[in-house]
CSV table of N, CA and C in Angstrom, one decimal:
chain,number,residue,atom,x,y,z
A,189,MET,N,8.8,70.2,-27.0
A,189,MET,CA,9.2,69.5,-25.8
A,189,MET,C,10.5,70.3,-25.3
A,190,ALA,N,10.6,70.3,-24.0
A,190,ALA,CA,11.7,71.0,-23.3
A,190,ALA,C,12.6,69.9,-22.7
A,191,HIS,N,13.8,70.1,-22.7
A,191,HIS,CA,14.8,69.1,-22.2
A,191,HIS,C,15.6,69.7,-21.1
A,192,TYR,N,15.7,69.0,-20.0
A,192,TYR,CA,16.5,69.5,-18.8
A,192,TYR,C,17.5,68.4,-18.4
A,193,ALA,N,18.7,68.9,-18.1
A,193,ALA,CA,19.8,68.0,-17.6
A,193,ALA,C,20.0,68.3,-16.1
A,194,GLN,N,20.1,67.2,-15.4
A,194,GLN,CA,20.4,67.3,-14.0
A,194,GLN,C,21.9,67.2,-13.8
A,195,ILE,N,22.4,68.2,-13.1
A,195,ILE,CA,23.9,68.4,-12.9
A,195,ILE,C,24.3,68.0,-11.5
A,196,ASP,N,25.3,67.2,-11.3
A,196,ASP,CA,25.8,66.9,-9.9
A,196,ASP,C,26.7,68.0,-9.4
A,197,GLU,N,27.3,67.7,-8.2
A,197,GLU,CA,28.2,68.7,-7.6
A,197,GLU,C,29.5,68.9,-8.4
A,198,THR,N,29.8,68.0,-9.3
A,198,THR,CA,31.0,68.2,-10.1
A,198,THR,C,30.7,68.8,-11.5
A,199,ASN,N,29.5,69.2,-11.7
A,199,ASN,CA,28.9,69.8,-13.0
A,199,ASN,C,28.9,68.7,-14.1
A,200,THR,N,28.7,67.4,-13.7
A,200,THR,CA,28.5,66.4,-14.6
A,200,THR,C,27.1,66.0,-14.7
A,201,VAL,N,26.6,65.8,-16.0
A,201,VAL,CA,25.2,65.5,-16.2
A,201,VAL,C,25.0,64.1,-15.8
A,202,ILE,N,23.9,63.9,-14.9
A,202,ILE,CA,23.6,62.6,-14.4
A,202,ILE,C,22.2,62.1,-14.8
A,203,ASN,N,21.5,63.0,-15.4
A,203,ASN,CA,20.1,62.6,-15.8
A,203,ASN,C,19.6,63.7,-16.9
A,204,VAL,N,18.8,63.2,-17.8
A,204,VAL,CA,18.2,64.2,-18.8
A,204,VAL,C,16.7,63.8,-18.9
A,205,ILE,N,15.8,64.7,-18.7
A,205,ILE,CA,14.4,64.5,-18.9
A,205,ILE,C,13.8,65.4,-19.9
A,206,VAL,N,12.6,65.0,-20.4
A,206,VAL,CA,11.8,65.8,-21.3
A,206,VAL,C,10.5,66.1,-20.7
A,207,ILE,N,10.1,67.4,-20.8
A,207,ILE,CA,8.8,67.8,-20.3
A,207,ILE,C,8.0,68.5,-21.4
A,208,ASN,N,6.7,68.5,-21.3
A,208,ASN,CA,5.9,69.1,-22.3
A,208,ASN,C,6.0,70.6,-22.3
A,209,ASN,N,5.9,71.2,-23.4
A,209,ASN,CA,6.0,72.7,-23.5
A,209,ASN,C,4.9,73.4,-22.7
A,210,ASN,N,3.7,72.7,-22.6
A,210,ASN,CA,2.7,73.3,-21.7
A,210,ASN,C,3.2,73.5,-20.3
A,211,SER,N,4.1,72.7,-19.9
A,211,SER,CA,4.6,72.8,-18.5
A,211,SER,C,5.5,73.9,-18.3
A,212,ILE,N,6.0,74.5,-19.4
A,212,ILE,CA,6.8,75.7,-19.3
A,212,ILE,C,6.1,76.9,-19.9
A,213,ASN,N,4.8,76.8,-20.0
A,213,ASN,CA,3.9,77.9,-20.5
A,213,ASN,C,4.3,78.3,-21.9
A,214,ASN,N,4.9,77.3,-22.7
A,214,ASN,CA,5.3,77.5,-24.1
A,214,ASN,C,6.3,78.7,-24.2
A,215,LEU,N,7.0,79.0,-23.2
A,215,LEU,CA,8.0,80.1,-23.2
A,215,LEU,C,9.3,79.6,-23.9
A,216,PRO,N,9.9,80.6,-24.6
A,216,PRO,CA,11.2,80.3,-25.2
A,216,PRO,C,12.3,80.4,-24.2
A,217,TYR,N,13.5,79.7,-24.5
A,217,TYR,CA,14.7,79.9,-23.6
A,217,TYR,C,15.2,81.3,-23.8
A,218,PRO,N,15.6,81.9,-22.7
A,218,PRO,CA,15.9,81.5,-21.4
A,218,PRO,C,14.7,81.7,-20.4
A,219,GLU,N,13.6,82.3,-20.8
A,219,GLU,CA,12.5,82.5,-19.9
A,219,GLU,C,11.9,81.2,-19.4
A,220,SER,N,12.0,80.2,-20.2
A,220,SER,CA,11.5,78.9,-19.9
A,220,SER,C,12.2,78.2,-18.8
A,221,GLU,N,13.5,78.5,-18.6
A,221,GLU,CA,14.3,77.7,-17.7
A,221,GLU,C,13.8,77.7,-16.2
A,222,PRO,N,13.6,78.9,-15.6
A,222,PRO,CA,13.1,78.9,-14.2
A,222,PRO,C,11.7,78.2,-14.1
A,223,VAL,N,10.9,78.4,-15.1
A,223,VAL,CA,9.5,77.8,-15.1
A,223,VAL,C,9.7,76.3,-15.1
A,224,GLY,N,10.5,75.8,-16.0
A,224,GLY,CA,10.8,74.3,-16.0
A,224,GLY,C,11.4,73.8,-14.7
A,225,GLN,N,12.3,74.5,-14.2
A,225,GLN,CA,12.9,74.1,-12.9
A,225,GLN,C,11.9,74.0,-11.8
A,226,ALA,N,11.0,75.0,-11.7
A,226,ALA,CA,9.9,74.9,-10.7
A,226,ALA,C,9.0,73.8,-11.0
A,227,PHE,N,8.7,73.5,-12.2
A,227,PHE,CA,7.8,72.3,-12.6
A,227,PHE,C,8.5,71.0,-12.1
A,228,ILE,N,9.8,70.9,-12.4
A,228,ILE,CA,10.5,69.7,-12.1
A,228,ILE,C,10.5,69.5,-10.5
A,229,ALA,N,10.7,70.6,-9.8
A,229,ALA,CA,10.7,70.6,-8.3
A,229,ALA,C,9.3,70.2,-7.8
A,230,SER,N,8.3,70.6,-8.5
A,230,SER,CA,6.9,70.3,-8.1
A,230,SER,C,6.6,68.8,-8.2
A,231,LEU,N,7.4,68.1,-9.1
A,231,LEU,CA,7.2,66.7,-9.2
A,231,LEU,C,8.0,65.9,-8.2
A,232,GLY,N,8.8,66.6,-7.4
A,232,GLY,CA,9.6,65.9,-6.3
A,232,GLY,C,11.0,65.7,-6.7
A,233,PHE,N,11.4,66.1,-7.9
A,233,PHE,CA,12.8,65.9,-8.3
A,233,PHE,C,13.7,67.0,-7.6
A,234,THR,N,14.8,66.6,-7.1
A,234,THR,CA,15.7,67.5,-6.4
A,234,THR,C,16.9,67.7,-7.3
A,235,GLY,N,17.8,68.6,-6.8
A,235,GLY,CA,19.0,68.8,-7.5
A,235,GLY,C,19.0,70.0,-8.5
A,236,ARG,N,20.1,70.2,-9.2
A,236,ARG,CA,20.2,71.3,-10.1
A,236,ARG,C,19.8,70.8,-11.5
A,237,TRP,N,18.9,71.5,-12.1
A,237,TRP,CA,18.4,71.2,-13.5
A,237,TRP,C,18.6,72.4,-14.4
A,238,LEU,N,19.3,72.2,-15.5
A,238,LEU,CA,19.5,73.2,-16.5
A,238,LEU,C,18.9,72.8,-17.8
A,239,GLU,N,18.3,73.8,-18.5
A,239,GLU,CA,17.7,73.4,-19.8
A,239,GLU,C,18.8,73.2,-20.9
A,240,THR,N,18.5,72.3,-21.7
A,240,THR,CA,19.5,71.9,-22.8
A,240,THR,C,18.7,71.9,-24.1
A,241,SER,N,19.4,72.2,-25.2
A,241,SER,CA,18.7,72.3,-26.5
A,241,SER,C,19.0,71.1,-27.3
A,242,TYR,N,17.9,70.4,-27.7
A,242,TYR,CA,18.0,69.2,-28.6
A,242,TYR,C,18.6,69.5,-29.9
A,243,ASN,N,18.4,70.7,-30.4
A,243,ASN,CA,19.0,71.2,-31.7
A,243,ASN,C,20.2,72.0,-31.5
A,244,ALA,N,20.8,72.0,-30.3
A,244,ALA,CA,22.0,72.8,-30.0
A,244,ALA,C,21.9,74.3,-30.3
A,245,ASN,N,20.7,74.8,-30.1
A,245,ASN,CA,20.5,76.2,-30.3
A,245,ASN,C,21.1,77.1,-29.2
A,246,PHE,N,21.3,76.5,-28.0
A,246,PHE,CA,21.9,77.2,-26.9
A,246,PHE,C,22.7,76.2,-26.1
A,247,ARG,N,23.6,76.7,-25.3
A,247,ARG,CA,24.5,75.8,-24.4
A,247,ARG,C,25.3,74.8,-25.1
A,248,GLY,N,25.7,75.1,-26.3
A,248,GLY,CA,26.6,74.2,-27.0
A,248,GLY,C,25.9,72.9,-27.4
A,249,TYR,N,26.4,71.8,-26.9
A,249,TYR,CA,25.9,70.5,-27.3
A,249,TYR,C,24.6,70.2,-26.5
A,250,TYR,N,23.8,69.3,-27.0
A,250,TYR,CA,22.7,68.7,-26.3
A,250,TYR,C,23.3,67.9,-25.2
A,251,ALA,N,22.9,68.1,-24.0
A,251,ALA,CA,23.5,67.4,-22.8
A,251,ALA,C,23.1,65.9,-22.8
A,252,GLY,N,24.1,65.1,-22.5
A,252,GLY,CA,23.9,63.7,-22.3
A,252,GLY,C,24.5,63.3,-21.0
A,253,ILE,N,24.1,62.1,-20.5
A,253,ILE,CA,24.7,61.6,-19.3
A,253,ILE,C,26.2,61.5,-19.5
A,254,GLY,N,27.0,62.0,-18.5
A,254,GLY,CA,28.4,62.0,-18.6
A,254,GLY,C,29.0,63.3,-19.2
A,255,TYR,N,28.2,64.2,-19.8
A,255,TYR,CA,28.7,65.5,-20.3
A,255,TYR,C,29.0,66.4,-19.1
A,256,TYR,N,29.8,67.4,-19.3
A,256,TYR,CA,30.3,68.3,-18.3
A,256,TYR,C,29.6,69.7,-18.6
A,257,TYR,N,29.2,70.3,-17.6
A,257,TYR,CA,28.6,71.7,-17.8
A,257,TYR,C,29.7,72.7,-17.4
A,258,ASP,N,30.1,73.5,-18.3
A,258,ASP,CA,31.1,74.5,-18.1
A,258,ASP,C,30.4,75.8,-17.8
A,259,GLU,N,30.5,76.3,-16.5
A,259,GLU,CA,29.7,77.5,-16.1
A,259,GLU,C,30.3,78.7,-16.7
A,260,THR,N,31.5,78.8,-17.0
A,260,THR,CA,32.1,80.0,-17.6
A,260,THR,C,31.6,80.1,-19.0
A,261,LEU,N,31.6,79.1,-19.8
A,261,LEU,CA,31.1,79.1,-21.2
A,261,LEU,C,29.6,79.0,-21.3
A,262,ASP,N,28.9,78.5,-20.2
A,262,ASP,CA,27.5,78.2,-20.2
A,262,ASP,C,27.2,77.2,-21.3
A,263,GLU,N,28.0,76.2,-21.3
A,263,GLU,CA,27.8,75.1,-22.4
A,263,GLU,C,28.0,73.8,-21.8
A,264,PHE,N,27.4,72.8,-22.4
A,264,PHE,CA,27.6,71.4,-22.1
A,264,PHE,C,28.7,70.9,-23.0
A,265,ILE,N,29.7,70.2,-22.4
A,265,ILE,CA,30.9,69.7,-23.1
A,265,ILE,C,30.8,68.2,-23.1
A,266,PRO,N,30.9,67.5,-24.3
A,266,PRO,CA,30.9,66.1,-24.3
A,266,PRO,C,32.1,65.5,-23.7
A,267,PRO,N,32.0,64.2,-23.1
A,267,PRO,CA,33.1,63.6,-22.5
A,267,PRO,C,34.2,63.3,-23.6
A,268,PRO,N,35.4,63.1,-23.2
A,268,PRO,CA,36.4,62.8,-24.2
A,268,PRO,C,36.2,61.4,-24.7
A,269,PRO,N,36.5,61.2,-26.0
A,269,PRO,CA,36.3,59.8,-26.6
A,269,PRO,C,37.1,58.7,-25.9
A,270,ILE,N,36.6,57.6,-25.9
A,270,ILE,CA,37.2,56.4,-25.3
A,270,ILE,C,38.0,55.7,-26.4
A,271,ASP,N,39.3,55.5,-26.1
A,271,ASP,CA,40.2,54.8,-27.1
A,271,ASP,C,39.7,53.3,-27.3
A,272,PRO,N,39.5,52.9,-28.5
A,272,PRO,CA,39.1,51.5,-28.7
A,272,PRO,C,40.2,50.5,-28.3
A,273,ILE,N,39.7,49.4,-27.8
A,273,ILE,CA,40.7,48.4,-27.4
A,273,ILE,C,41.2,47.7,-28.6
A,274,GLU,N,42.5,47.6,-28.7
A,274,GLU,CA,43.1,46.9,-29.9
A,274,GLU,C,42.9,45.4,-29.7
A,275,PRO,N,42.5,44.7,-30.8
A,275,PRO,CA,42.4,43.2,-30.7
A,275,PRO,C,43.8,42.6,-30.4
A,276,ALA,N,43.8,41.5,-29.7
A,276,ALA,CA,45.0,40.8,-29.4
A,276,ALA,C,45.6,40.1,-30.6
């Protein structure tokens, strides 16, 4: 399965989808990325879609909603942790 993250104008991940490897002609990354992007567009999805690795084999972390895409590093960066609320 191939995983693609939708990136908004601030490079924040707003959606992640999974598509069948047959839809990307069973190509390996990075050859698979433009094929997957074309497939996603053919389904009517708009926006910027980048391939992400479930096993973190490329682009750092597996992208999740709220992650940041750093173009210089070509990696997905997790959001900072949220401080737990102290009980009263």
